[in-house]
XYZ file of C-alpha atoms in Angstrom:
560
model
C 57.122 18.334 92.071
C 58.773 17.225 88.699
C 62.043 18.514 87.258
C 60.165 21.238 85.276
C 57.024 23.213 85.817
C 55.804 22.092 82.460
C 56.272 18.462 83.353
C 54.673 19.170 86.886
C 51.451 20.512 85.436
C 51.477 17.675 82.604
C 51.531 15.227 85.527
C 48.747 17.296 87.222
C 46.665 17.326 84.301
C 46.806 13.799 83.408
C 45.879 12.547 87.228
C 43.059 15.371 87.832
C 41.334 14.071 84.908
C 41.793 10.355 85.117
C 41.008 9.757 88.621
C 37.583 11.001 88.301
C 37.188 10.437 84.373
C 34.257 8.006 84.504
C 32.166 9.952 86.993
C 32.781 12.975 84.718
C 31.902 11.099 81.529
C 28.387 10.403 83.425
C 27.891 13.915 84.387
C 28.618 15.093 80.873
C 26.408 12.523 79.178
C 23.461 13.162 81.639
C 24.150 17.073 81.544
C 24.043 17.137 77.858
C 20.873 15.472 77.463
C 19.342 17.761 80.027
C 19.295 20.569 77.842
C 16.271 18.667 75.917
C 14.907 17.555 79.295
C 11.303 18.973 78.739
C 11.399 17.515 75.047
C 12.079 14.022 76.420
C 9.437 14.368 78.895
C 7.017 15.150 76.032
C 8.258 12.087 74.155
C 7.828 10.056 77.270
C 4.194 10.630 77.493
C 2.564 9.552 74.253
C -1.093 9.767 75.407
C -0.504 13.509 75.224
C 0.831 13.576 71.685
C -2.646 14.164 70.075
C -5.265 16.865 71.133
C -3.240 18.275 74.167
C -0.668 20.558 72.566
C -1.865 24.329 72.594
C -0.153 27.611 72.474
C -0.481 30.250 75.200
C -3.294 32.813 74.891
C -3.287 36.052 76.941
C -7.143 36.221 76.272
C -7.957 32.855 77.734
C -5.812 33.194 80.756
C -8.946 34.184 82.986
C -11.081 31.521 81.643
C -8.329 28.905 82.196
C -7.607 30.006 85.655
C -11.647 29.687 86.477
C -11.690 26.339 84.879
C -8.671 25.011 86.454
C -9.683 26.124 89.879
C -13.149 24.671 89.569
C -11.696 21.225 88.178
C -9.227 21.079 91.053
C -11.930 21.839 93.621
C -14.063 19.085 92.426
C -11.598 16.329 92.031
C -9.021 16.950 94.731
C -8.910 15.537 98.302
C -9.710 17.791 101.138
C -6.320 17.176 102.522
C -4.627 18.736 99.485
C -1.726 20.787 100.291
C -1.278 22.881 97.046
C -3.021 23.670 93.833
C -0.978 24.049 90.600
C -2.178 25.413 87.196
C 0.410 25.078 84.608
C 0.043 27.353 81.347
C 1.543 26.409 77.943
C 5.164 27.140 77.278
C 7.231 26.927 74.349
C 8.879 23.614 75.613
C 5.799 22.454 77.381
C 3.014 23.292 75.347
C 0.230 22.073 77.509
C -2.562 23.245 80.165
C -2.559 21.243 83.080
C -4.457 21.123 86.298
C -2.615 19.326 89.454
C -2.612 18.892 93.134
C -0.115 17.844 95.764
C -1.190 15.303 98.404
C 0.425 15.366 101.898
C 3.703 13.395 102.126
C 3.469 9.867 103.464
C 5.681 8.519 106.117
C 9.388 8.657 105.030
C 8.618 10.806 102.012
C 9.840 14.551 101.713
C 7.134 15.631 99.421
C 3.787 14.478 98.572
C 2.619 12.723 95.386
C 1.475 15.126 92.625
C -1.605 14.265 90.637
C -1.756 16.004 87.256
C -4.632 16.266 84.569
C -3.941 17.592 81.105
C -6.743 19.755 79.582
C -7.458 19.181 75.824
C -6.754 21.973 73.356
C -10.192 22.272 72.249
C -11.415 22.628 75.698
C -13.609 19.558 75.622
C -12.189 17.632 78.497
C -9.060 16.475 80.147
C -6.684 13.580 79.872
C -6.297 11.717 83.205
C -4.507 8.337 82.323
C -1.052 9.362 81.490
C 1.972 6.888 82.271
C 4.189 7.261 85.218
C 7.472 8.504 83.901
C 10.547 10.422 85.014
C 11.062 11.559 81.518
C 14.010 13.873 81.001
C 14.010 14.905 84.630
C 15.695 11.760 85.417
C 18.719 12.782 83.312
C 18.619 16.318 84.838
C 18.812 14.996 88.377
C 21.359 12.211 87.410
C 24.101 14.689 86.621
C 24.189 16.236 89.736
C 22.319 13.991 92.199
C 23.450 10.465 90.773
C 21.116 7.735 92.165
C 20.918 5.116 94.690
C 22.337 7.440 97.308
C 21.340 10.557 99.289
C 21.218 13.908 97.422
C 23.683 15.425 99.856
C 26.471 12.804 99.406
C 25.901 12.915 95.514
C 26.583 16.669 95.316
C 29.645 16.401 97.335
C 30.968 13.565 95.069
C 29.989 15.497 92.147
C 31.661 18.766 93.387
C 34.830 17.078 94.068
C 34.824 15.516 90.510
C 33.994 19.195 89.131
C 36.953 20.734 90.995
C 39.270 18.087 89.583
C 37.746 19.003 86.156
C 38.698 22.577 86.447
C 42.131 21.885 87.685
C 42.621 19.503 84.662
C 41.218 22.392 82.383
C 43.470 25.064 83.627
C 46.507 22.747 83.712
C 45.582 21.622 80.143
C 45.609 25.309 79.047
C 48.990 25.692 80.390
C 50.566 22.849 78.857
C 49.160 23.316 75.369
C 52.133 24.857 73.633
C 50.298 24.791 70.367
C 46.575 25.487 71.448
C 45.506 26.889 68.196
C 47.508 24.433 66.040
C 45.913 21.489 67.918
C 42.379 22.886 67.083
C 43.212 21.890 63.304
C 45.417 18.813 63.650
C 44.021 15.416 63.570
C 46.095 12.668 62.136
C 44.249 9.574 61.293
C 45.350 5.966 61.795
C 48.192 6.947 63.936
C 47.293 4.981 67.005
C 47.654 6.696 70.228
C 48.807 9.807 68.291
C 45.063 9.875 66.832
C 43.555 9.514 70.069
C 45.811 12.413 71.368
C 44.650 14.613 68.497
C 40.957 13.557 69.111
C 41.308 14.591 72.849
C 43.142 18.033 71.849
C 40.336 18.782 69.276
C 37.453 18.048 71.445
C 38.963 19.973 74.212
C 39.865 22.914 72.386
C 36.993 23.610 70.111
C 34.560 23.712 73.204
C 37.146 25.001 75.677
C 35.041 28.346 76.579
C 32.006 25.909 76.960
C 34.080 23.413 79.235
C 35.365 26.340 81.415
C 31.860 28.006 81.603
C 29.969 24.669 82.586
C 32.658 23.511 85.173
C 32.821 26.719 86.888
C 29.279 27.682 87.107
C 28.650 23.914 88.160
C 30.569 24.753 91.257
C 28.906 27.962 91.601
C 25.425 26.462 91.570
C 26.212 24.731 95.038
C 28.671 27.059 96.383
C 26.894 27.543 99.718
C 26.914 23.834 100.168
C 30.692 23.458 99.442
C 31.598 26.768 101.304
C 29.200 27.197 103.931
C 31.304 29.188 106.471
C 30.143 32.629 105.057
C 26.622 31.828 105.842
C 27.539 30.312 109.127
C 29.601 33.372 110.245
C 26.940 35.917 109.294
C 24.381 34.059 110.828
C 25.841 32.091 113.604
C 22.579 30.825 115.329
C 19.747 30.807 112.808
C 20.234 29.661 109.291
C 16.495 30.118 108.634
C 17.087 33.821 108.881
C 19.553 33.604 106.077
C 17.090 32.011 103.800
C 14.285 34.040 104.714
C 16.359 37.234 103.734
C 17.615 35.367 100.641
C 14.155 34.089 99.513
C 11.522 36.232 101.385
C 8.742 34.946 99.050
C 9.395 31.155 99.624
C 8.805 31.577 103.453
C 5.193 30.788 103.887
C 3.112 30.322 106.784
C 2.210 26.759 107.927
C -1.673 25.764 107.625
C -3.598 27.116 110.378
C -6.436 24.442 110.361
C -8.934 27.132 110.331
C -11.020 26.955 107.075
C -11.511 30.101 105.009
C -13.203 30.928 101.607
C -10.634 30.727 98.960
C -10.228 33.687 96.594
C -10.953 33.201 92.988
C -7.879 33.011 91.094
C -9.399 34.888 88.143
C -10.099 37.889 90.220
C -6.390 38.457 90.822
C -5.670 38.655 87.399
C -6.042 42.318 86.990
C -3.522 43.121 89.712
C -1.003 40.495 88.006
C -1.654 42.481 84.539
C -0.995 45.790 86.318
C 2.560 44.524 87.494
C 3.432 42.559 84.414
C 1.294 43.776 81.729
C 0.597 41.270 79.040
C 3.922 39.168 80.083
C 3.053 35.294 79.968
C 2.212 33.445 83.218
C 3.943 30.199 83.681
C 2.265 28.675 86.569
C 0.076 29.592 89.666
C 0.443 27.702 92.767
C -2.007 27.907 95.689
C -0.594 26.764 99.047
C -2.763 25.452 101.608
C -6.088 26.016 99.680
C -9.099 26.901 101.751
C -6.906 27.779 104.935
C -6.881 31.073 106.865
C -3.164 31.062 105.691
C -3.608 30.028 102.199
C -1.180 31.903 99.774
C -1.431 32.286 95.950
C 1.835 32.520 93.723
C 1.996 33.747 90.393
C 5.182 32.894 88.229
C 5.979 34.518 85.120
C 7.449 32.685 82.083
C 10.907 34.257 81.920
C 12.116 31.644 79.451
C 13.756 33.852 76.892
C 15.523 35.955 79.420
C 19.058 35.336 80.597
C 17.869 34.583 84.256
C 17.494 31.633 86.370
C 15.411 33.560 89.142
C 11.750 33.382 89.068
C 9.673 36.504 88.869
C 6.845 36.026 91.019
C 3.763 37.811 92.535
C 2.483 36.457 96.058
C -1.084 36.976 97.207
C -2.952 36.280 100.218
C -5.312 33.199 99.192
C -8.319 34.748 101.396
C -8.452 38.437 100.900
C -6.507 38.716 97.512
C -3.993 41.209 98.818
C -0.748 41.447 97.140
C 1.949 40.219 99.675
C 5.204 40.296 97.788
C 6.483 41.089 94.401
C 9.927 40.426 92.606
C 12.249 43.429 92.986
C 12.923 44.905 89.582
C 16.447 45.494 90.566
C 18.998 43.553 92.639
C 22.514 43.855 93.868
C 25.401 43.070 91.535
C 26.108 39.828 93.540
C 22.798 38.537 93.006
C 22.730 39.325 89.406
C 26.241 37.874 88.782
C 25.069 34.604 90.574
C 21.822 34.453 88.736
C 23.518 34.933 85.257
C 26.016 32.154 86.102
C 22.974 29.832 86.987
C 21.472 30.862 84.027
C 24.343 30.066 81.734
C 24.775 26.566 83.299
C 21.138 25.498 82.959
C 20.609 27.423 79.575
C 16.828 27.526 80.243
C 16.783 30.923 78.355
C 18.426 29.356 75.148
C 16.407 29.189 71.989
C 16.446 25.751 70.206
C 19.414 26.534 68.016
C 21.556 27.658 71.044
C 20.489 24.573 72.984
C 21.768 22.577 70.016
C 25.095 24.117 70.305
C 25.193 23.592 73.935
C 24.215 19.929 73.434
C 27.042 19.338 70.788
C 29.629 21.132 73.179
C 28.430 18.726 75.841
C 28.907 15.782 73.386
C 32.420 17.121 72.643
C 33.173 17.120 76.515
C 32.091 13.324 76.370
C 34.348 12.755 73.439
C 37.306 14.652 75.506
C 36.794 12.519 78.531
C 36.556 9.246 76.485
C 39.699 10.003 74.253
C 41.475 10.783 77.335
C 40.505 7.181 79.112
C 41.237 5.197 75.928
C 44.593 7.066 75.297
C 45.307 6.103 79.067
C 44.612 2.566 78.583
C 46.592 2.425 75.492
C 49.587 3.876 77.310
C 49.376 1.583 80.339
C 49.230 -1.392 77.714
C 52.504 -0.227 75.885
C 54.535 -0.108 79.323
C 53.313 -3.921 79.728
C 53.486 -4.869 75.930
C 56.738 -6.730 76.115
C 55.603 -8.849 79.290
C 52.499 -9.478 77.455
C 54.075 -10.812 74.382
C 55.953 -13.190 76.469
C 52.700 -14.684 77.484
C 52.401 -12.802 80.952
C 48.767 -11.518 82.030
C 48.052 -7.788 81.751
C 48.004 -6.365 85.220
C 44.860 -5.902 87.252
C 44.929 -2.178 87.076
C 45.078 -2.318 83.336
C 42.329 -4.701 83.021
C 40.178 -2.661 85.463
C 40.544 0.475 83.187
C 39.982 -1.149 80.013
C 36.723 -2.799 81.711
C 35.517 0.523 83.092
C 36.192 2.029 79.426
C 34.104 -0.524 77.934
C 31.286 -0.295 80.563
C 30.992 3.499 80.636
C 31.566 4.511 77.033
C 29.348 2.047 75.644
C 26.873 1.622 78.802
C 25.846 5.103 79.123
C 24.469 5.261 75.561
C 23.055 1.713 75.789
C 21.307 2.719 79.233
C 19.836 5.827 77.817
C 18.294 3.672 74.998
C 17.210 1.115 77.554
C 15.313 3.828 79.408
C 13.519 4.968 76.434
C 12.681 1.410 75.605
C 11.268 0.829 79.193
C 9.111 3.846 78.812
C 7.261 2.343 75.915
C 7.246 -1.470 76.652
C 6.679 -1.538 80.401
C 2.805 -2.087 81.181
C 1.220 1.680 81.523
C -0.627 0.431 84.908
C 2.509 -1.144 86.243
C 2.805 0.470 89.753
C 6.460 1.187 89.735
C 7.165 1.806 86.162
C 8.725 5.120 86.515
C 11.206 3.425 89.118
C 11.884 0.522 86.599
C 12.679 2.995 83.793
C 15.551 4.190 85.894
C 16.513 0.714 86.987
C 16.813 -0.231 83.157
C 19.267 2.692 82.627
C 21.720 0.923 85.383
C 20.770 -2.529 84.420
C 22.012 -1.906 81.042
C 25.014 -0.059 82.363
C 25.911 -3.015 84.466
C 25.376 -5.472 81.790
C 28.091 -3.785 79.868
C 30.428 -4.058 82.889
C 29.566 -7.606 82.889
C 30.449 -8.107 79.032
C 33.656 -6.466 79.775
C 34.647 -8.942 82.194
C 34.290 -11.720 79.294
C 35.868 -9.690 76.511
C 36.900 -6.247 75.231
C 38.342 -7.127 71.936
C 37.709 -5.394 68.568
C 34.940 -7.581 67.959
C 33.241 -6.949 71.335
C 33.323 -3.148 70.739
C 32.010 -3.446 67.072
C 29.139 -5.748 68.104
C 28.295 -3.507 71.208
C 28.349 -0.244 68.932
C 26.149 -2.035 66.281
C 23.642 -3.144 68.937
C 23.648 0.379 70.212
C 23.207 1.923 66.786
C 20.281 -0.224 65.896
C 18.611 0.407 69.326
C 18.828 4.257 68.563
C 17.696 4.008 64.863
C 14.679 1.912 65.863
C 13.497 4.400 68.481
C 11.493 6.400 65.784
C 9.744 3.139 64.551
C 8.940 2.188 68.372
C 7.292 5.678 68.814
C 5.283 5.022 65.682
C 3.773 1.704 66.991
C 3.283 3.030 70.644
C 2.207 6.621 70.092
C -0.945 7.985 68.466
C 1.322 10.094 66.062
C 4.469 9.162 64.209
C 7.224 11.038 62.588
C 5.079 12.450 59.476
C 2.019 13.256 61.658
C 4.382 15.204 63.883
C 5.779 17.270 61.007
C 2.408 17.896 59.568
C 1.370 19.215 62.845
C 4.687 21.004 63.528
C 5.237 19.321 66.887
C 8.972 19.897 66.500
C 10.090 18.626 69.774
C 8.721 15.177 68.811
C 10.303 15.607 65.424
C 13.753 16.549 66.791
C 13.708 13.607 69.201
C 13.292 11.044 66.401
C 15.903 12.952 64.146
C 18.517 13.005 67.203
C 17.829 9.158 67.771
C 18.659 8.711 63.972
C 21.778 10.664 64.083
C 23.100 9.055 67.056
C 22.250 5.536 66.005
C 23.679 6.295 62.643
C 26.946 7.627 64.448
C 27.189 4.468 66.439
C 27.008 2.173 63.299
C 29.333 4.197 61.344
C 31.872 3.805 64.429
C 31.203 0.083 64.436
C 32.216 -0.130 60.822
C 35.100 2.305 60.812
C 36.594 0.754 63.822
C 37.388 -2.431 61.746
C 39.034 -0.456 59.020
C 41.158 1.554 61.318
C 42.484 -1.504 63.195
C 43.080 -3.216 59.866
C 45.227 -0.220 58.871
C 47.052 -0.224 61.977
C 47.972 -3.909 62.009
C 50.483 -4.686 59.532
C 53.077 -6.978 61.098
C 56.249 -7.917 59.138
C 56.361 -11.252 57.713
C 59.480 -11.924 60.095
C 57.255 -11.635 63.141
C 54.074 -13.019 61.843
C 54.742 -16.457 62.929
C 56.057 -15.456 66.343
C 53.051 -13.291 67.012
C 50.785 -15.855 66.087
C 52.159 -18.449 68.521
C 52.139 -15.810 71.304
C 48.565 -14.848 70.402
C 47.293 -18.611 70.478
C 49.323 -19.189 73.772
C 47.793 -16.129 75.663
C 44.595 -14.568 74.072
C 44.037 -11.174 75.222
C 40.633 -9.890 75.461
C 41.656 -6.202 75.010
C 40.738 -3.801 72.201
C 43.654 -1.524 73.450
C 45.924 -4.335 72.816
C 45.139 -4.332 69.191
C 45.839 -0.521 69.033
C 48.957 -0.839 71.209
C 50.524 -3.567 69.041
C 51.236 -0.764 66.281
C 54.561 1.260 65.873
C 52.918 4.461 65.324
C 52.049 4.328 69.168
C 55.497 5.669 69.880
C 54.612 9.125 68.377
C 52.368 9.768 71.581
C 55.286 9.821 73.628
C 56.793 12.849 72.032
C-alpha cells in the first residue's frame, strides 16, 4: 500500500496493465479483426468470387436439400461421420455441401471436405485453396497458437482479469475523466502519449468494460469449475447432458439403415419455425440405425449466441428435440453476454463500430507501453548522456514495443499475402499462412535487436503501409474479380476488405511521415548544449526511438 489510496490504485493500474500489455495487444488486435471473420474468409478463397454467391430463397430450400443429399451420397466415402449442408447467409452467401471424415490418429476431429454450389445450379466448385481465413484470427485471440488450447485459455483468462483490474482502477484514478475525453495536446512528448492513452481509453470505455467482462464470462466454467463439481461431484457428463441435451448424440451402432430424405423433414421444420431461414443441416452417422438429423435456424440478427435447433431421428424422421422458446433468467443472461462479446447479431455498421472500438483498445495498450518506455528512459537519461548503456529492462521493453506494435499488423499482411502467393496445391498451405504471421512477428523482434530509432520506426511503418495499400492490387491479379467488378456485382464484403486495407495502409503511411515531423518539433536543443550532445551521441549511439522523445523537456509535464 502507498501513502494514499489514490497512489495505491495508480500503482495497481500501472502494473496490472503493463505486466501483460503485449499479450493484451495481441488479443485486442486479433479480436478486432474477428468482427470480420467471415468477410476475411470470403476474401481468402478467390475461387469462389465469381458465380458462387447467392441469396437465401425459401422456395428453393427443398430442392437444395434434395440436391445436396444426392451429391453427398454420390461423392462421400462410406466411412463418413457427418453430412453438412450450409445455406447462404448475409455474411457467407454460398450454398455448400460437405462431409466429415473419421479423425486420423492424433486428431480430435476428422477433415471436412466442402464443395460449393454455383448460383445458377449448373454444378459445384471442388478446387478451392486450403485456408484458415478469418477463423485464424478468431481462434488466435483466445487460443493463441503453438500450445494447447487449455493452456492458452488460462493465459488469456489471467491477462483478461488483469485488464479488468486496470480498467476499474483507471476509472477511479481519473479525476477528470470527462475533461480527458476532449484533451489532447500535440507535440508535448510523454504528455501527448498520456493524452492519447486517456482519450483512447475513455472514448471506448463502455466497450472496454463490456468486452473484458464478457470475455471472462465466456469461459467462466473453465476458470471457476467448482460450482459444477459441487453439483455434479461424480459425473460431469450429466451436467453437459442437462445443459445441452440436443448435443448428446448416440454413438454409431454399426447397423446399416435407410437414411430419411431431408426434404421430407421440411414440413415439420416449417411447422415449428415458419419461414424462418435455415442456416445449416447436419446428419450425424448417416445410413446408421442411430443416425440423427439436426436443423439449425439462422438467428444472425437476434441478440443471442445460442443456436435454435430441431433434432430428428435420421431413419424414421421423428422429431426428438426442439429448442425451448423460453429459458431461465440465468441462461438468458449468459446467452446475452456471449452474444455481446461475439457480436454475431450485429449489422455491418455496428460491427464497424465494434471494430473501431477494438482498434481504440489497441491504441490504449500501445500508448501505455510507449509511455512506460519513455518514462523508464527518463529515469536513466542522465546516465545515458554520460555514455552508459541503457538497462536490459529498458532495452527489452523497447524491443517488445517495436516487435508487437509493428509486428502484429505486418503479420496480418504477411498472412494475406501468403494466402494469395503460396501455391494452391501446396499440401500444408493453410499451416504456412499461419506460420507466415508469426515469422513476420519474429522478424520485427529481430529487427528491434539491431535498431529501434526513429528511422527504423519510419521505415517499418512505410513498409507496412505499402503492403496494405497493395492488397487490393494483389487481389485484382489473383482473383477473377477486382474492386470495380465487386462494386458492380454488389459484393460489399470484398469491397469492404479492399477499402479497410487502403485505410489501414494510408494510416500507416501517414504515421510514418508524421513521426518525423513530431520528433523534429520536439528536438530543439540550445546552442550551448549542442556540441556536448553531439559528442555524447557519437560516443554512445542509442538505437531507441524512445530516447529521441525522452530528450525533450516537455516530458517533465507527464510527471504532474
